[in-house]
């Protein structure tokens, strides 16, 4: 079955810097890759997603890139703000298989 | 519009008790998923419905776990004879289905088994 690995587990950046979180997946048949943001005690919130027929997608300060050959995808957040602080999860598949999460801390 | 809702938000059960967790998906969403999220971990897939049909229950950890969606809308996850290892947040997500893969999560039910 699908397996998703996510790195790093924690990431601390200064406000205004960029943050990059990387994930690899094992099942070459996977064709959908969402990213979720989860604040403490809250529900996972879908922030961006990409399908396997697209290499890159951008939404304001957030972008996702996908390399199907290498089976990895990344989340890029530019101009980070303190409110970006949360745990970010990547996932793959239809029944989503999640990575272990990255705790992002943006220091003002 | 209204998002996915779940009830109760918190449930404390004594070991051995049965519990029932409810999920109200976004109106019109065909697909419904249940996930289990342990503290500090990512959600783990439990089961999946398309309308009233349970198409995948491969993630249910034991035969004490049972899910249903009899009319293709509201779903209930039932756990019989709860054990301490069942303590987790149970998340429900719904998706429009067909060609749409986006899943929208409910707030979850935090189950604590004492």
Tab-separated table of C-alpha atoms in Angstrom:
chain	number	residue	atom	x	y	z
A	1	UNK	CA	0.000	0.000	0.000
A	2	UNK	CA	0.864	3.673	-0.059
A	3	UNK	CA	3.457	5.084	2.338
A	4	UNK	CA	4.158	8.800	2.766
A	5	UNK	CA	7.280	10.206	4.403
A	6	UNK	CA	7.414	13.881	5.437
A	7	UNK	CA	10.387	16.068	6.399
A	8	UNK	CA	11.286	17.956	8.465
A	9	UNK	CA	9.269	17.156	11.573
A	10	UNK	CA	9.822	20.661	12.947
A	11	UNK	CA	10.709	23.878	11.154
A	12	UNK	CA	11.374	27.280	12.656
A	13	UNK	CA	11.686	30.382	10.463
A	14	UNK	CA	11.736	34.132	10.915
A	15	UNK	CA	8.743	36.131	9.798
A	16	UNK	CA	9.110	37.002	6.138
A	17	UNK	CA	11.334	34.026	5.320
A	18	UNK	CA	10.271	31.108	3.131
A	19	UNK	CA	9.432	27.624	4.400
A	20	UNK	CA	9.684	24.366	2.461
A	21	UNK	CA	8.255	21.005	3.519
A	22	UNK	CA	8.970	17.865	1.517
A	23	UNK	CA	7.146	14.558	1.124
A	24	UNK	CA	7.847	11.329	-0.707
A	25	UNK	CA	5.334	8.658	-1.603
A	26	UNK	CA	5.678	5.028	-2.597
A	27	UNK	CA	2.678	4.170	-4.801
A	28	UNK	CA	3.246	5.332	-8.374
A	29	UNK	CA	-0.509	4.966	-8.998
A	30	UNK	CA	-1.322	7.815	-6.588
A	31	UNK	CA	-2.659	10.814	-8.488
A	32	UNK	CA	-3.839	13.292	-5.867
A	33	UNK	CA	-1.686	15.152	-3.335
A	34	UNK	CA	-3.283	17.577	-0.870
A	35	UNK	CA	-1.732	19.623	1.915
A	36	UNK	CA	-3.546	20.306	5.169
A	37	UNK	CA	-2.904	22.856	7.904
A	38	UNK	CA	-3.944	21.898	11.416
A	39	UNK	CA	-3.904	24.291	14.327
A	40	UNK	CA	-3.917	22.916	17.853
A	41	UNK	CA	-7.257	21.336	18.682
A	42	UNK	CA	-8.734	22.227	15.289
A	43	UNK	CA	-9.745	20.283	12.217
A	44	UNK	CA	-7.294	19.736	9.317
A	45	UNK	CA	-7.873	22.493	6.765
A	46	UNK	CA	-7.201	21.910	3.086
A	47	UNK	CA	-4.847	24.662	1.903
A	48	UNK	CA	-3.739	23.484	-1.536
A	49	UNK	CA	-3.693	20.331	-3.621
A	50	UNK	CA	-2.215	19.054	-6.867
A	51	UNK	CA	-3.060	16.271	-9.267
A	52	UNK	CA	-0.532	14.095	-11.024
A	53	UNK	CA	-1.077	15.723	-14.416
A	54	UNK	CA	0.243	19.042	-13.090
A	55	UNK	CA	3.809	19.861	-12.028
A	56	UNK	CA	3.201	23.015	-10.016
A	57	UNK	CA	0.295	24.952	-8.538
A	58	UNK	CA	0.324	28.297	-6.780
A	59	UNK	CA	-2.190	30.145	-4.606
A	60	UNK	CA	-0.948	33.508	-3.337
A	61	UNK	CA	1.902	32.769	-0.880
A	62	UNK	CA	1.535	29.001	-1.115
A	63	UNK	CA	2.795	26.724	-3.875
A	64	UNK	CA	3.088	22.990	-4.348
A	65	UNK	CA	5.418	21.183	-6.733
A	66	UNK	CA	5.205	17.558	-7.826
A	67	UNK	CA	7.916	15.355	-9.323
A	68	UNK	CA	6.198	12.152	-10.435
A	69	UNK	CA	9.388	10.489	-11.593
A	70	UNK	CA	11.048	10.892	-8.216
A	71	UNK	CA	7.737	10.438	-6.374
A	72	UNK	CA	8.076	13.521	-4.241
A	73	UNK	CA	6.127	16.712	-3.722
A	74	UNK	CA	6.810	19.862	-1.741
A	75	UNK	CA	4.960	22.736	-0.092
A	76	UNK	CA	6.467	26.203	-0.385
A	77	UNK	CA	5.274	29.097	1.772
A	78	UNK	CA	6.731	32.517	0.983
A	79	UNK	CA	6.691	35.662	3.136
A	80	UNK	CA	5.749	33.645	6.199
A	81	UNK	CA	3.616	35.249	8.893
A	82	UNK	CA	3.087	34.271	12.554
A	83	UNK	CA	-0.413	33.028	11.685
A	84	UNK	CA	1.191	30.422	9.411
A	85	UNK	CA	2.383	28.647	12.579
A	86	UNK	CA	0.661	25.248	12.714
A	87	UNK	CA	1.209	21.585	11.886
A	88	UNK	CA	1.218	20.859	8.158
A	89	UNK	CA	0.386	17.431	6.742
A	90	UNK	CA	0.955	16.146	3.246
A	91	UNK	CA	-1.146	13.275	1.943
A	92	UNK	CA	-1.460	11.060	-1.097
A	93	UNK	CA	-4.148	8.955	-2.722
A	94	UNK	CA	-7.936	8.832	-2.709
A	95	UNK	CA	-8.299	7.339	0.726
A	96	UNK	CA	-5.679	9.721	2.012
A	97	UNK	CA	-2.434	8.404	3.454
A	98	UNK	CA	-0.898	11.171	5.542
A	99	UNK	CA	2.674	12.068	6.343
A	100	UNK	CA	3.802	12.423	9.927
A	101	UNK	CA	3.389	16.187	9.973
A	102	UNK	CA	5.663	19.220	10.183
A	103	UNK	CA	5.324	21.664	13.045
A	104	UNK	CA	6.039	25.082	11.568
A	105	UNK	CA	6.888	27.937	13.890
A	106	UNK	CA	7.147	31.470	12.476
A	107	UNK	CA	8.904	33.831	14.854
A	108	UNK	CA	7.972	37.520	14.672
B	1	UNK	CA	-22.541	26.956	3.692
B	2	UNK	CA	-22.446	24.505	6.590
B	3	UNK	CA	-19.353	22.383	6.828
B	4	UNK	CA	-18.919	18.871	8.143
B	5	UNK	CA	-20.163	18.505	11.691
B	6	UNK	CA	-19.500	15.800	14.250
B	7	UNK	CA	-21.017	14.921	17.588
B	8	UNK	CA	-20.258	14.609	20.350
B	9	UNK	CA	-17.132	16.753	20.325
B	10	UNK	CA	-15.815	15.005	23.425
B	11	UNK	CA	-16.614	11.576	24.787
B	12	UNK	CA	-15.294	9.878	27.898
B	13	UNK	CA	-16.015	6.168	28.128
B	14	UNK	CA	-15.099	3.564	30.673
B	15	UNK	CA	-13.205	0.614	29.291
B	16	UNK	CA	-15.656	-1.947	27.986
B	17	UNK	CA	-18.420	0.528	27.130
B	18	UNK	CA	-19.812	0.945	23.626
B	19	UNK	CA	-19.718	4.369	21.937
B	20	UNK	CA	-21.331	5.864	18.829
B	21	UNK	CA	-19.850	8.822	16.998
B	22	UNK	CA	-21.896	10.781	14.475
B	23	UNK	CA	-20.860	12.592	11.307
B	24	UNK	CA	-23.007	14.988	9.265
B	25	UNK	CA	-21.273	15.568	5.910
B	26	UNK	CA	-21.629	18.581	3.664
B	27	UNK	CA	-25.002	18.347	1.949
B	28	UNK	CA	-24.790	16.557	-1.384
B	29	UNK	CA	-21.333	15.101	-0.819
B	30	UNK	CA	-21.199	11.565	-2.150
B	31	UNK	CA	-18.067	10.322	-0.408
B	32	UNK	CA	-17.489	10.063	3.315
B	33	UNK	CA	-14.327	9.004	5.119
B	34	UNK	CA	-13.445	8.211	8.726
B	35	UNK	CA	-9.943	8.732	10.105
B	36	UNK	CA	-8.333	8.168	13.486
B	37	UNK	CA	-5.769	10.684	14.729
B	38	UNK	CA	-3.560	9.837	17.673
B	39	UNK	CA	-1.861	12.646	19.563
B	40	UNK	CA	1.018	14.105	17.555
B	41	UNK	CA	0.335	11.930	14.511
B	42	UNK	CA	-1.264	12.345	11.130
B	43	UNK	CA	-4.790	11.056	10.528
B	44	UNK	CA	-5.009	7.353	9.669
B	45	UNK	CA	-7.650	6.026	7.290
B	46	UNK	CA	-10.355	3.822	8.787
B	47	UNK	CA	-13.158	3.421	6.240
B	48	UNK	CA	-14.800	4.951	3.162
B	49	UNK	CA	-18.382	5.239	1.904
B	50	UNK	CA	-19.718	6.180	-1.482
B	51	UNK	CA	-23.344	7.038	-0.847
B	52	UNK	CA	-24.596	4.221	1.398
B	53	UNK	CA	-22.073	1.651	0.186
B	54	UNK	CA	-19.045	0.954	2.352
B	55	UNK	CA	-16.393	0.462	-0.307
B	56	UNK	CA	-13.306	0.155	1.869
B	57	UNK	CA	-13.016	-0.812	5.517
B	58	UNK	CA	-9.418	-1.940	5.407
B	59	UNK	CA	-8.314	0.567	8.048
B	60	UNK	CA	-10.675	-0.523	10.811
B	61	UNK	CA	-8.326	-1.809	13.526
B	62	UNK	CA	-10.537	-4.633	14.797
B	63	UNK	CA	-13.997	-6.139	14.545
B	64	UNK	CA	-14.988	-3.929	17.481
B	65	UNK	CA	-15.177	-1.047	15.021
B	66	UNK	CA	-18.231	-0.727	12.806
B	67	UNK	CA	-19.415	2.082	10.547
B	68	UNK	CA	-22.618	2.688	8.663
B	69	UNK	CA	-24.236	5.273	6.406
B	70	UNK	CA	-27.677	3.778	5.798
B	71	UNK	CA	-29.242	6.617	3.791
B	72	UNK	CA	-26.120	7.925	2.134
B	73	UNK	CA	-25.890	11.030	4.298
B	74	UNK	CA	-25.242	10.856	8.061
B	75	UNK	CA	-22.702	8.280	9.169
B	76	UNK	CA	-22.096	6.632	12.515
B	77	UNK	CA	-18.878	5.043	13.722
B	78	UNK	CA	-19.488	2.575	16.513
B	79	UNK	CA	-16.840	1.134	18.779
B	80	UNK	CA	-17.795	-1.804	20.941
B	81	UNK	CA	-16.108	-2.785	24.206
B	82	UNK	CA	-13.786	0.234	24.123
B	83	UNK	CA	-10.139	-0.221	25.083
B	84	UNK	CA	-7.610	2.374	26.234
B	85	UNK	CA	-5.801	2.161	22.891
B	86	UNK	CA	-8.984	3.440	21.222
B	87	UNK	CA	-8.378	6.871	22.789
B	88	UNK	CA	-7.855	9.281	19.889
B	89	UNK	CA	-9.568	11.960	17.844
B	90	UNK	CA	-11.956	10.493	15.276
B	91	UNK	CA	-12.241	12.663	12.188
B	92	UNK	CA	-14.861	12.506	9.505
B	93	UNK	CA	-14.343	13.998	6.047
B	94	UNK	CA	-16.642	14.362	3.070
B	95	UNK	CA	-15.946	14.852	-0.595
B	96	UNK	CA	-18.172	15.769	-3.530
B	97	UNK	CA	-17.118	12.514	-5.183
B	98	UNK	CA	-17.032	11.708	-8.901
B	99	UNK	CA	-14.063	13.656	-10.328
B	100	UNK	CA	-13.512	15.713	-7.193
B	101	UNK	CA	-10.969	14.439	-4.688
B	102	UNK	CA	-11.010	17.286	-2.153
B	103	UNK	CA	-11.852	16.121	1.347
B	104	UNK	CA	-13.234	18.516	3.944
B	105	UNK	CA	-12.861	17.556	7.554
B	106	UNK	CA	-15.161	17.891	10.527
B	107	UNK	CA	-13.914	19.103	13.924
B	108	UNK	CA	-13.511	15.561	15.216
B	109	UNK	CA	-14.645	13.680	18.293
B	110	UNK	CA	-12.049	13.320	21.020
B	111	UNK	CA	-12.569	9.921	22.638
B	112	UNK	CA	-10.939	9.191	25.962
B	113	UNK	CA	-11.232	5.674	27.367
B	114	UNK	CA	-10.541	5.428	31.093
